[in-house]
Amino acid sequence: MAEEKKEKAAKTKKVADPKAASIDTATQQMISRAAELDIDTIFDRAVSMKPCNIGNQGTCCKNCGMGPCRLPLPKSGIEGEDNRKGLCGATANTIAARNFIRMIAGGAAAHSDHGRAVAEVFRSAARKETDAYKIKDIHKLLSIAPLLGVEIKVKDEEGNELDRDIDEIALEVAEAAMEEWGKPEGELKYLKRAPEALYEKWKKFGVLPRNIDREIVEIMHRTHMGVDQDYKNLMKQGTRAALADGWGGSMLATDLQDVLFGTPYPLQSEANLGVLKEDHVNLVIHGHEPVLSEIIVAVAQRPEMVEYANKKGAKGIQLSGICCTANEILQRHGVPLCGTFLQQELAIITGAVDAMVVDIQCIFQNLANVAKCFHTKLITTHPIAKMEQDNVIHIEFDEHHAVEDAERIVKMAIDNFENRGSEVMIPRQKNVQVAGFGVESIEYHLGGTFRGTYYTLNDNIINGRIRGVAGVVGCNNARTKHNEGHIEVVKELIKNDVIVLTTGCNGIACAMEGLLTPETAGVYCGPGLAEVCETVGIPPVLHLGSCVDNSRILLAATEVVKAGGLGKDISDLPAAGSAPEWMSEKAISIGHYFVASGVYTVFGVTLPVSGAPVFQKYLFEEFEKMYGGMWDLEVDPILHARKMIAHIDKKRKALGIDKARDRVLMSMEDRMKLEA
Ligand code: SF4
Ligand code: MSK
């Protein structure tokens, strides 16, 4: 009977259509291979399991044992008073706002805890408790020290200013940074890095974050049954926590990583599953924190390790990455990107991955089930991120024995090379990319050695060659076609002379598509942007790193404000934000700190607020009156990009620089569609 049932289930099992699942041919190929091998992937699960409609609308509350209370929007809509209530009387607005800010708390916690882990390693390095990490970028250390209240000069007895000892500065920076997570009073120190007008807005609306942890804890308190019941007041706390992420935890993570591991500068690499090599040991690194992967990169390059791999019959060791750990080691070492979030199972299905090492965030539990079908060793490394399956090896990483941990992992991958099955299938697709941009390199490339500022970028925005700036970031989402939204949005933007700053999986998608090369400019860009890119030799899509590196976008926008001519606040800039295929709570936190920093931010796929129209209106319209930025949702990628362009044009008009552009690229019909 059981066998019969199994057979029936196998016959009725829904499998993904590769062409409908992804625009990427390597991904399509591997989805087909998974089906041939009868291995279940996220693409199959997405076609066999529908999302919950009420959760999707944001109006399911399970914050107490009397629920879940489910408040779907009636099919006919709401006419007159909205009488929907949970058992306790919570309205749809309250429930949706609570759920929304709990997502912000989840995202801010993930980014900020990542930042804290880096700060702890930084402190160990500053205290000389570990030999594995050293301060690499002294210049950056000296630039952030004063922002954290650490003096970089001392006065001698005669009043002469002398340089302070670097180790002393590093230790004080480490301690000052750690304080930001839990200091008992005051506000986050980095908030003053924002344009003054923006800081004053935050102050006026009472959303200056006090410390990072407190804002997250307070969300959990306020959203507990029977506490905060006003969606506006709930969002005030959501705003505080999101700002504590963007201008706190994430920004500290980026800065301390740059000081420890080096500030990225542009370099060349490759992207997509085709970076795996059949005759090499393939070690794939996946997750978010670069503290372990940095050491793995160093260990894997050691001649004795390469020799060991040769002895085992491999030509060398090929490191590659998935998700944001990948972006971290790409931007500092040129390690190629193996794929985006949705390609993690597919990498193992090539049969060529000897070991996959994961740290935190965005890791599918199903990796363990897929790894079981192959020789791949799956290694978890973080005490807060383990898996229950028995084929998973846990090597707990610690900065005090970082090198030994990395050596064990690299050796394990090498030793496993000989266990590969004969059925290896690596797609050939890969593309060249230039990545590793940041606030400093944009200044250099678009400002030049003499000026070293953002004036040239501003000039090009003012004269209209560059119509505006877009930050396009975020995940893949299995509820929509893999990479389609990312690529169509970005192509539409650059076609209309909007320069794109990218991070996260959008950066990986663009790299796979070949959009991260200077040559792309001549193919896909409007004439203005193409001219600028060709003159300075940069791609029209600048890869700024991982999810925490969205803080680089905030700082780049601040530099543009400072350079002058484009208003006094980030909200004055002809700029917009986007996450076409978001899925993670971190994306909601990022989206909200962009909005609260003055950026019009459009999400694709879905947004869990549609079941509470009043709350949605608050986010989509009323936020603009306070912070200058607001949320939007647009599923169609072309309309998504065009809404961003329309906002950029609105800002150009307000600045009086709309006349500089004589080309009208959107037809009246297009505009009417947008206004409808
Ligand atoms: Fe229902 Fe109120 Fe409990 Fe939420 S808090 S589950 S709305 S009774
Ligand atoms: S990895 S958070 S899927 S961008 Fe940062 Fe990609 Fe989103 Fe994870």
XYZ file of C-alpha atoms and ligand atoms in Angstrom:
692
model
C 0.000 0.000 0.000
C 2.789 2.370 0.982
C 4.616 1.541 -2.268
C 1.478 2.252 -4.281
C 1.064 5.584 -2.577
C 4.697 6.434 -3.278
C 4.316 5.547 -6.956
C 1.180 7.638 -7.232
C 2.892 10.588 -5.565
C 5.831 10.257 -7.966
C 3.446 10.240 -10.941
C 1.570 13.325 -9.773
C 4.687 15.198 -8.561
C 4.917 18.608 -10.118
C 8.281 19.547 -11.540
C 9.417 22.973 -12.644
C 9.493 23.952 -16.297
C 13.111 25.109 -16.686
C 12.274 27.830 -19.207
C 9.509 29.227 -17.047
C 11.707 29.096 -13.950
C 14.749 31.080 -15.091
C 16.066 33.275 -17.875
C 19.546 31.864 -17.356
C 20.442 28.939 -19.613
C 22.901 27.401 -17.120
C 20.133 27.383 -14.523
C 17.649 25.905 -16.994
C 20.113 23.165 -17.844
C 20.627 22.256 -14.200
C 16.889 22.281 -13.439
C 16.446 19.727 -16.229
C 19.296 17.658 -14.855
C 17.718 17.730 -11.378
C 14.496 16.384 -12.914
C 16.386 13.616 -14.746
C 18.040 12.596 -11.495
C 14.731 12.936 -9.623
C 16.197 15.483 -7.224
C 13.766 17.974 -5.811
C 14.825 21.665 -5.950
C 13.293 24.951 -4.843
C 11.980 25.464 -8.375
C 9.885 22.268 -8.062
C 8.678 23.156 -4.580
C 7.602 26.559 -5.852
C 5.274 24.985 -8.423
C 3.857 22.422 -6.029
C 3.229 24.688 -3.022
C 1.209 27.870 -3.318
C 1.891 30.760 -0.913
C -0.754 31.575 1.692
C -2.941 34.321 0.329
C -3.655 35.922 3.704
C -0.031 35.918 4.790
C 0.770 37.428 1.415
C -1.577 40.296 2.197
C 0.122 40.820 5.573
C -3.032 40.311 7.586
C -2.521 37.044 9.444
C -1.639 37.527 13.117
C -0.220 34.707 15.242
C 1.246 36.841 17.968
C -0.737 35.051 20.666
C -2.295 31.677 21.366
C -5.824 32.854 20.497
C -4.861 33.153 16.852
C -3.883 32.825 14.155
C -6.419 35.552 13.377
C -6.792 35.859 9.625
C -8.174 39.019 8.042
C -8.198 38.631 4.256
C -9.327 41.520 2.134
C -12.864 40.735 0.886
C -12.930 40.007 -2.855
C -15.259 42.968 -3.368
C -12.830 45.254 -1.493
C -13.731 47.419 1.488
C -16.607 49.812 1.154
C -17.162 52.187 4.030
C -15.800 51.259 7.408
C -13.277 48.422 7.656
C -14.710 46.237 10.392
C -12.234 43.380 10.202
C -10.801 42.530 13.607
C -8.756 39.830 15.314
C -10.036 38.267 18.528
C -8.431 41.021 20.593
C -9.811 43.658 18.255
C -6.565 44.258 16.339
C -7.337 45.888 12.990
C -5.891 44.914 9.627
C -3.656 48.008 9.784
C -2.281 47.064 13.185
C -1.681 43.459 12.158
C 0.001 44.383 8.859
C 2.165 47.022 10.559
C 3.181 44.595 13.307
C 4.112 41.956 10.743
C 5.977 44.494 8.643
C 8.112 45.788 11.483
C 8.782 42.266 12.726
C 10.283 41.680 9.280
C 12.377 44.807 9.763
C 13.489 43.443 13.148
C 14.480 40.125 11.541
C 16.421 41.833 8.780
C 18.082 44.410 11.013
C 19.025 41.667 13.480
C 20.610 39.562 10.734
C 22.687 42.426 9.317
C 23.580 43.832 12.681
C 24.553 40.516 14.217
C 26.778 39.984 11.189
C 28.281 43.409 11.978
C 28.719 42.477 15.634
C 30.574 39.270 14.711
C 32.952 41.303 12.549
C 33.392 43.825 15.369
C 34.303 40.981 17.739
C 36.941 39.670 15.348
C 38.176 43.227 14.870
C 38.497 43.598 18.641
C 40.416 40.301 18.882
C 42.750 41.525 16.134
C 43.196 44.896 17.871
C 43.953 43.127 21.157
C 46.431 40.855 19.352
C 44.545 37.774 20.507
C 44.733 36.270 17.027
C 47.452 36.158 14.376
C 45.017 35.353 11.605
C 43.719 38.907 11.209
C 45.628 42.157 10.854
C 44.583 45.713 10.134
C 44.884 45.962 6.346
C 43.561 49.414 5.577
C 45.075 51.944 7.956
C 43.772 54.843 5.879
C 40.187 53.643 6.365
C 40.810 53.044 10.073
C 41.945 56.639 10.426
C 38.948 57.897 8.484
C 36.349 56.119 10.658
C 38.072 56.646 14.024
C 36.964 60.292 14.467
C 33.404 59.334 13.478
C 33.383 56.958 16.434
C 34.865 59.594 18.734
C 38.404 58.190 18.679
C 41.278 60.699 18.468
C 43.899 59.979 15.835
C 46.379 62.635 17.038
C 47.878 63.391 20.446
C 49.578 66.547 21.661
C 53.025 66.429 23.178
C 54.089 68.636 26.086
C 54.848 71.516 23.741
C 51.448 71.293 22.132
C 52.663 69.700 18.878
C 50.255 67.294 17.249
C 51.635 63.794 16.878
C 50.220 60.687 15.223
C 48.796 58.206 17.692
C 49.858 54.594 17.756
C 47.781 52.602 15.230
C 47.238 49.672 17.595
C 45.893 51.997 20.259
C 43.533 53.603 17.749
C 42.376 50.186 16.506
C 41.569 49.032 20.024
C 39.604 52.167 20.824
C 37.759 51.937 17.504
C 36.884 48.314 18.284
C 35.536 49.245 21.701
C 33.648 52.291 20.444
C 32.098 50.197 17.666
C 30.997 47.461 20.085
C 29.313 50.116 22.238
C 26.978 50.972 19.384
C 25.120 47.714 19.939
C 24.260 48.326 23.560
C 25.196 51.704 24.964
C 22.751 52.871 27.645
C 22.214 56.403 26.357
C 22.772 58.744 23.433
C 22.272 57.940 19.765
C 24.171 56.060 17.070
C 27.335 57.932 16.179
C 27.189 57.266 12.433
C 23.855 59.089 12.065
C 25.793 62.334 11.751
C 27.384 61.016 8.552
C 24.049 61.652 6.832
C 23.338 65.040 5.229
C 22.418 67.511 7.947
C 18.927 68.039 6.563
C 18.235 64.321 6.814
C 19.577 64.054 10.337
C 17.315 66.942 11.334
C 14.291 65.157 9.838
C 15.051 62.020 11.838
C 15.366 64.171 14.948
C 12.116 65.986 14.249
C 10.189 62.747 13.820
C 11.812 61.161 16.868
C 13.416 58.223 15.083
C 17.111 58.641 15.916
C 18.176 55.110 16.923
C 19.588 54.867 20.457
C 21.525 51.634 20.110
C 21.222 48.798 17.634
C 20.020 45.983 19.886
C 17.497 48.129 21.728
C 15.604 49.088 18.601
C 15.208 45.440 17.599
C 14.146 44.357 21.085
C 11.650 47.194 21.243
C 9.996 45.967 18.055
C 9.488 42.562 19.641
C 7.988 44.224 22.703
C 5.716 46.620 20.866
C 4.376 43.868 18.616
C 3.663 41.522 21.499
C -0.041 40.929 22.105
C -1.728 43.966 23.558
C 1.049 46.579 23.291
C 1.346 49.082 20.412
C -1.916 49.294 18.463
C -1.319 52.312 16.239
C 0.162 51.511 12.836
C 1.852 54.913 12.644
C 3.502 54.487 16.009
C 4.538 50.947 15.094
C 6.149 52.253 11.909
C 7.999 54.883 13.914
C 9.783 52.065 15.711
C 10.224 50.175 12.438
C 11.937 53.277 11.059
C 14.251 53.534 14.061
C 15.287 49.894 13.765
C 15.807 50.107 9.993
C 18.001 53.193 10.444
C 19.911 51.318 13.156
C 20.598 48.717 10.483
C 21.554 50.926 7.517
C 23.397 53.676 9.381
C 24.463 51.350 12.227
C 24.995 47.603 12.068
C 25.427 47.316 8.306
C 27.602 50.411 8.017
C 29.832 49.246 10.865
C 30.062 45.788 9.260
C 31.184 47.318 5.960
C 33.700 49.687 7.550
C 35.267 47.173 9.897
C 35.476 44.580 7.116
C 37.216 47.145 4.925
C 39.707 47.973 7.676
C 40.394 44.290 8.410
C 40.304 42.809 4.932
C 40.973 45.821 2.711
C 38.731 48.356 0.999
C 37.684 46.938 -2.373
C 38.929 48.414 -5.640
C 37.773 47.344 -9.082
C 39.023 43.982 -10.280
C 38.090 41.448 -12.923
C 36.491 38.077 -12.364
C 33.790 35.755 -13.720
C 30.283 34.624 -12.798
C 27.864 31.694 -13.172
C 27.998 27.923 -12.702
C 30.530 27.670 -15.519
C 33.252 28.904 -13.137
C 33.363 25.404 -11.609
C 36.249 23.372 -13.052
C 36.051 19.677 -13.784
C 39.763 19.040 -13.229
C 40.069 21.144 -10.057
C 38.951 20.690 -6.486
C 35.803 22.821 -6.282
C 35.202 24.473 -2.934
C 32.081 26.639 -2.857
C 31.645 29.247 -0.107
C 28.120 30.360 0.708
C 26.507 32.706 3.220
C 27.291 36.218 4.408
C 30.110 36.730 6.904
C 33.568 37.037 5.351
C 35.552 36.342 8.522
C 36.076 32.655 7.722
C 36.059 32.884 3.938
C 38.883 35.449 3.990
C 41.095 32.878 5.688
C 39.921 30.086 3.372
C 40.976 32.194 0.396
C 44.440 32.669 1.897
C 44.834 28.992 2.854
C 43.610 27.659 -0.508
C 46.250 29.731 -2.310
C 49.154 28.320 -0.306
C 51.584 26.356 -2.511
C 51.496 23.349 -0.161
C 47.702 23.156 -0.453
C 47.856 23.350 -4.238
C 50.555 20.645 -4.192
C 48.360 18.509 -1.979
C 45.520 18.927 -4.456
C 47.889 17.962 -7.296
C 48.896 14.830 -5.408
C 45.253 13.891 -5.194
C 44.946 14.186 -8.967
C 43.475 17.700 -9.266
C 45.050 20.492 -11.293
C 44.390 23.027 -8.552
C 41.796 24.421 -6.195
C 38.905 26.406 -7.587
C 37.170 28.566 -5.027
C 33.863 30.148 -5.905
C 30.971 31.660 -4.014
C 27.218 31.924 -3.670
C 25.234 34.831 -2.159
C 26.973 37.560 -0.212
C 30.008 35.737 1.172
C 30.677 35.359 -2.542
C 30.341 39.090 -3.070
C 32.705 39.754 -0.170
C 35.527 37.549 -1.496
C 34.829 38.664 -5.041
C 35.272 42.342 -4.247
C 38.497 41.865 -2.304
C 40.155 38.908 -4.069
C 38.436 38.416 -7.415
C 37.102 34.963 -6.394
C 34.466 34.116 -9.048
C 30.742 33.980 -8.347
C 29.248 30.521 -8.744
C 25.674 31.788 -8.641
C 22.818 33.578 -6.989
C 20.640 32.522 -4.048
C 18.449 30.327 -6.285
C 21.393 28.424 -7.751
C 22.756 26.956 -4.499
C 21.196 23.502 -4.951
C 22.100 23.542 -8.648
C 25.800 24.013 -7.892
C 25.799 20.686 -6.025
C 23.746 19.032 -8.786
C 26.681 19.607 -11.177
C 28.310 16.736 -9.274
C 31.544 18.752 -9.290
C 31.386 20.420 -5.870
C 33.765 18.639 -3.506
C 32.769 20.757 -0.543
C 30.325 23.535 0.155
C 31.029 25.555 3.255
C 28.250 27.725 4.651
C 28.130 30.343 7.385
C 24.939 32.335 8.015
C 21.846 33.561 6.134
C 20.174 32.534 2.868
C 21.207 28.872 3.129
C 18.556 26.311 2.096
C 18.087 23.446 4.502
C 17.465 21.309 1.419
C 21.160 21.621 0.529
C 21.746 18.722 2.894
C 19.244 16.522 1.005
C 20.794 17.430 -2.341
C 24.330 16.860 -1.022
C 23.240 13.347 0.023
C 22.738 12.467 -3.649
C 26.357 13.355 -4.461
C 29.805 13.093 -2.896
C 29.668 16.769 -1.767
C 30.688 17.486 1.819
C 28.391 20.097 3.278
C 30.058 21.958 6.131
C 28.325 24.322 8.534
C 30.635 26.598 10.485
C 28.610 28.932 12.654
C 27.332 28.185 16.157
C 24.021 29.885 15.356
C 23.431 28.125 12.029
C 23.413 24.335 12.155
C 21.407 21.748 10.192
C 19.578 18.720 11.532
C 20.485 16.268 8.741
C 23.148 13.704 9.654
C 25.260 14.084 6.511
C 26.166 17.661 7.469
C 29.602 18.188 9.044
C 29.914 20.974 11.602
C 33.313 22.628 11.981
C 32.790 25.442 14.400
C 34.787 28.405 13.293
C 36.484 30.667 15.804
C 38.826 33.561 15.097
C 41.275 32.173 17.670
C 41.868 29.053 15.557
C 40.761 30.445 12.206
C 43.698 29.146 10.178
C 43.385 25.608 11.560
C 39.632 25.620 10.774
C 40.254 26.844 7.241
C 42.998 24.234 6.714
C 40.658 21.459 7.837
C 37.958 22.635 5.455
C 40.251 23.037 2.433
C 41.870 19.628 3.082
C 38.458 18.018 3.432
C 37.510 19.349 0.002
C 40.796 18.129 -1.511
C 40.460 14.672 0.051
C 36.961 14.425 -1.335
C 38.021 15.129 -4.947
C 38.729 11.427 -5.602
C 35.211 10.503 -4.490
C 33.542 12.374 -7.326
C 31.153 10.283 -9.384
C 31.651 10.005 -13.118
C 28.452 11.943 -13.792
C 29.743 15.477 -13.646
C 27.878 18.083 -15.644
C 29.099 21.656 -15.413
C 27.210 24.147 -17.583
C 29.593 26.104 -19.775
C 27.968 29.470 -19.236
C 29.930 32.142 -17.413
C 30.558 35.816 -18.004
C 33.376 38.255 -17.340
C 32.731 40.982 -14.792
C 34.412 43.982 -13.198
C 33.383 44.334 -9.555
C 34.751 45.874 -6.357
C 33.382 49.415 -6.549
C 32.797 51.544 -3.476
C 32.508 55.113 -2.258
C 36.249 55.594 -2.649
C 36.606 54.075 -6.121
C 33.577 55.929 -7.491
C 35.213 59.109 -6.240
C 38.419 58.152 -7.993
C 36.860 57.043 -11.279
C 34.296 59.779 -11.583
C 36.285 62.493 -9.828
C 39.796 61.776 -11.037
C 43.090 61.882 -9.132
C 43.247 65.663 -9.001
C 39.764 66.454 -7.889
C 39.061 63.272 -5.941
C 35.472 64.253 -5.314
C 32.015 63.604 -6.689
C 31.931 66.864 -8.712
C 32.354 65.106 -12.044
C 29.515 62.716 -11.294
C 27.351 65.652 -10.221
C 28.305 67.620 -13.340
C 27.242 64.722 -15.511
C 23.952 64.436 -13.660
C 23.346 68.168 -13.955
C 24.189 68.277 -17.669
C 21.890 65.298 -18.207
C 24.344 62.780 -19.599
C 23.532 60.772 -16.519
C 19.792 61.081 -15.941
C 19.936 59.754 -12.412
C 21.214 57.108 -10.055
C 19.481 53.869 -9.086
C 20.336 51.420 -6.339
C 19.108 48.011 -7.525
C 19.654 45.300 -4.969
C 18.284 42.210 -3.306
C 17.549 38.572 -3.606
C 16.009 36.066 -5.974
C 12.515 34.862 -5.223
C 11.306 31.437 -6.393
C 7.808 32.892 -6.870
C 9.038 34.747 -9.917
C 11.241 33.879 -12.897
C 14.849 33.717 -11.737
C 16.805 36.848 -12.732
C 14.163 38.154 -15.156
C 13.126 41.073 -12.945
C 16.732 41.913 -12.036
C 17.936 42.041 -15.602
C 14.947 43.745 -17.213
C 14.848 46.483 -14.574
C 18.579 47.153 -14.848
C 18.593 47.109 -18.663
C 15.662 49.517 -18.831
C 17.397 51.877 -16.409
C 20.738 51.985 -18.199
C 18.964 52.297 -21.557
C 17.495 55.495 -20.138
C 20.862 56.822 -18.915
C 20.356 55.909 -15.289
C 23.586 54.620 -13.729
C 22.995 51.595 -11.497
C 24.650 50.781 -8.188
C 24.099 47.131 -7.337
C 24.706 44.774 -4.405
C 23.696 41.290 -3.274
C 22.092 38.846 -5.662
C 21.211 41.603 -8.107
C 24.953 42.158 -8.474
C 25.451 38.440 -9.147
C 22.580 38.364 -11.661
C 24.048 41.360 -13.509
C 27.486 39.726 -13.515
C 26.018 36.512 -14.967
C 24.309 38.547 -17.671
C 27.551 40.322 -18.584
C 26.335 43.763 -17.506
C 29.333 44.455 -15.262
C 31.848 45.292 -17.977
C 32.764 48.679 -19.455
C 31.964 47.265 -22.909
C 28.322 46.842 -21.887
C 27.914 50.597 -22.057
C 28.111 50.688 -25.851
C 25.544 47.890 -26.162
C 22.823 48.628 -23.629
C 23.131 52.246 -22.453
C 21.531 55.414 -23.607
C 24.005 57.740 -25.378
C 24.687 59.961 -22.342
C 25.549 57.197 -19.921
C 27.449 55.317 -22.624
C 29.614 58.382 -23.238
C 30.450 58.777 -19.538
C 31.215 55.069 -19.072
C 33.355 54.904 -22.182
C 35.272 58.049 -21.194
C 36.147 56.867 -17.702
C 36.195 53.130 -18.475
C 33.600 51.929 -15.987
C 30.589 49.636 -16.376
C 27.152 51.293 -16.287
C 26.301 48.933 -13.431
C 28.671 49.285 -10.501
C 28.858 46.315 -8.140
C 29.264 47.633 -4.588
C 29.340 44.310 -2.757
C 27.177 42.397 -0.342
C 23.879 43.126 1.420
C 25.557 44.986 4.316
C 27.320 47.060 1.659
C 24.063 48.785 0.840
C 25.487 51.178 3.398
C 27.980 52.113 0.652
C 25.023 53.313 -1.439
C 23.855 55.544 1.434
C 27.324 57.031 1.734
C 27.741 57.461 -2.028
C 24.422 59.351 -2.074
C 25.646 61.489 0.815
C 28.832 62.302 -1.116
C 26.725 63.382 -4.092
C 24.765 65.734 -1.813
C 28.005 67.095 -0.363
C 29.553 67.717 -3.777
C 26.795 70.262 -4.390
C 24.413 71.362 -7.100
C 21.811 68.664 -6.483
C 19.994 69.831 -3.382
C 20.606 69.515 0.304
C 19.293 66.085 1.089
C 19.284 62.577 -0.360
C 15.570 63.058 -1.080
C 16.460 65.936 -3.456
C 18.607 63.722 -5.678
C 17.399 62.267 -8.965
C 17.708 58.801 -7.483
C 15.572 55.752 -6.755
C 15.913 52.303 -5.204
C 14.689 48.873 -6.242
C 14.603 45.224 -5.182
C 12.974 43.468 -8.149
C 13.096 39.918 -6.744
C 13.343 40.403 -2.975
C 12.491 37.584 -0.578
C 14.401 38.183 2.666
C 13.443 40.110 5.788
C 16.774 41.846 5.316
C 15.417 43.304 2.084
C 12.493 44.837 3.994
C 14.902 46.410 6.459
C 17.073 47.690 3.591
C 14.014 48.968 1.724
C 12.843 50.816 4.777
C 16.165 52.460 5.591
C 16.334 53.591 1.982
C 12.813 55.040 2.286
C 13.582 56.710 5.627
C 16.763 58.125 4.083
C 14.702 59.830 1.382
C 14.737 57.305 -1.452
C 11.716 56.275 -3.516
C 11.977 52.483 -3.344
C 10.134 50.012 -5.551
C 9.844 46.319 -4.744
C 8.875 43.582 -7.184
C 7.051 40.240 -6.679
C 4.781 41.153 -3.751
C 4.647 43.185 -0.550
C 2.776 41.913 2.511
C 0.727 45.074 3.036
C -1.975 44.822 0.375
C -4.536 43.435 2.854
C -4.428 46.682 4.829
C -5.050 49.483 2.317
C -4.821 52.311 4.851
C -1.465 51.091 6.120
C -0.287 50.563 2.548
C -1.214 54.147 1.665
C 0.768 55.320 4.676
C 3.879 53.571 3.349
C 3.301 54.364 -0.324
C 2.244 58.004 -0.022
C 2.424 59.573 3.412
C 6.008 58.597 4.153
C 7.119 60.905 1.359
C 5.769 63.900 3.258
C 7.987 63.072 6.230
C 11.221 61.691 4.837
C 10.996 62.381 1.099
C 11.153 58.664 0.309
C 8.310 56.163 0.005
C 7.575 52.539 -0.818
C 6.048 51.193 -3.996
C 5.274 47.806 -5.500
C 5.475 47.058 -9.211
C 5.580 43.509 -10.458
C 6.130 44.284 -14.159
C 9.887 44.935 -14.525
C 9.582 47.492 -17.310
C 6.916 49.509 -15.511
C 8.972 49.069 -12.348
C 11.978 50.739 -13.989
C 9.819 53.387 -15.602
C 8.287 54.356 -12.282
C 11.819 54.869 -10.998
C 12.675 56.949 -14.065
C 9.504 59.019 -13.623
C 10.555 59.745 -10.028
C 14.071 60.664 -11.190
C 12.536 63.047 -13.728
C 10.320 64.556 -11.016
C 13.441 65.277 -8.967
C 15.284 66.697 -11.975
C 12.368 69.044 -12.556
C 12.332 70.144 -8.907
C 16.059 70.875 -9.155
C 15.517 72.835 -12.369
C 17.837 70.566 -14.367
C 15.183 68.879 -16.480
C 15.857 71.160 -19.424
C 19.417 69.862 -19.688
C 18.025 66.707 -21.215
C 16.477 67.320 -24.579
C 15.577 63.714 -25.289
C 12.178 62.520 -24.125
C 12.528 58.801 -23.798
C 9.124 57.875 -22.471
C 6.129 58.114 -24.749
C 2.961 59.852 -23.577
C 1.225 56.500 -23.673
C 3.838 55.114 -21.287
C 3.390 58.031 -18.921
C -0.368 57.705 -18.941
C 0.015 54.042 -18.055
C 2.120 55.030 -15.082
C -0.338 57.625 -13.892
C -3.290 55.266 -14.245
Fe -5.474 37.401 17.226
Fe -4.978 39.634 18.672
Fe -3.783 37.314 19.302
Fe -3.107 38.563 17.063
S -2.783 39.311 19.122
S -3.468 36.372 17.272
S -5.059 39.471 16.417
S -5.964 37.768 19.362
S 22.415 37.001 -0.451
S 19.667 38.426 1.380
S 19.339 36.308 -1.238
S 20.503 39.439 -1.846
Fe 22.808 38.692 0.538
Fe 21.016 37.337 -2.014
Fe 19.047 38.384 -0.639
Fe 20.527 36.593 0.471
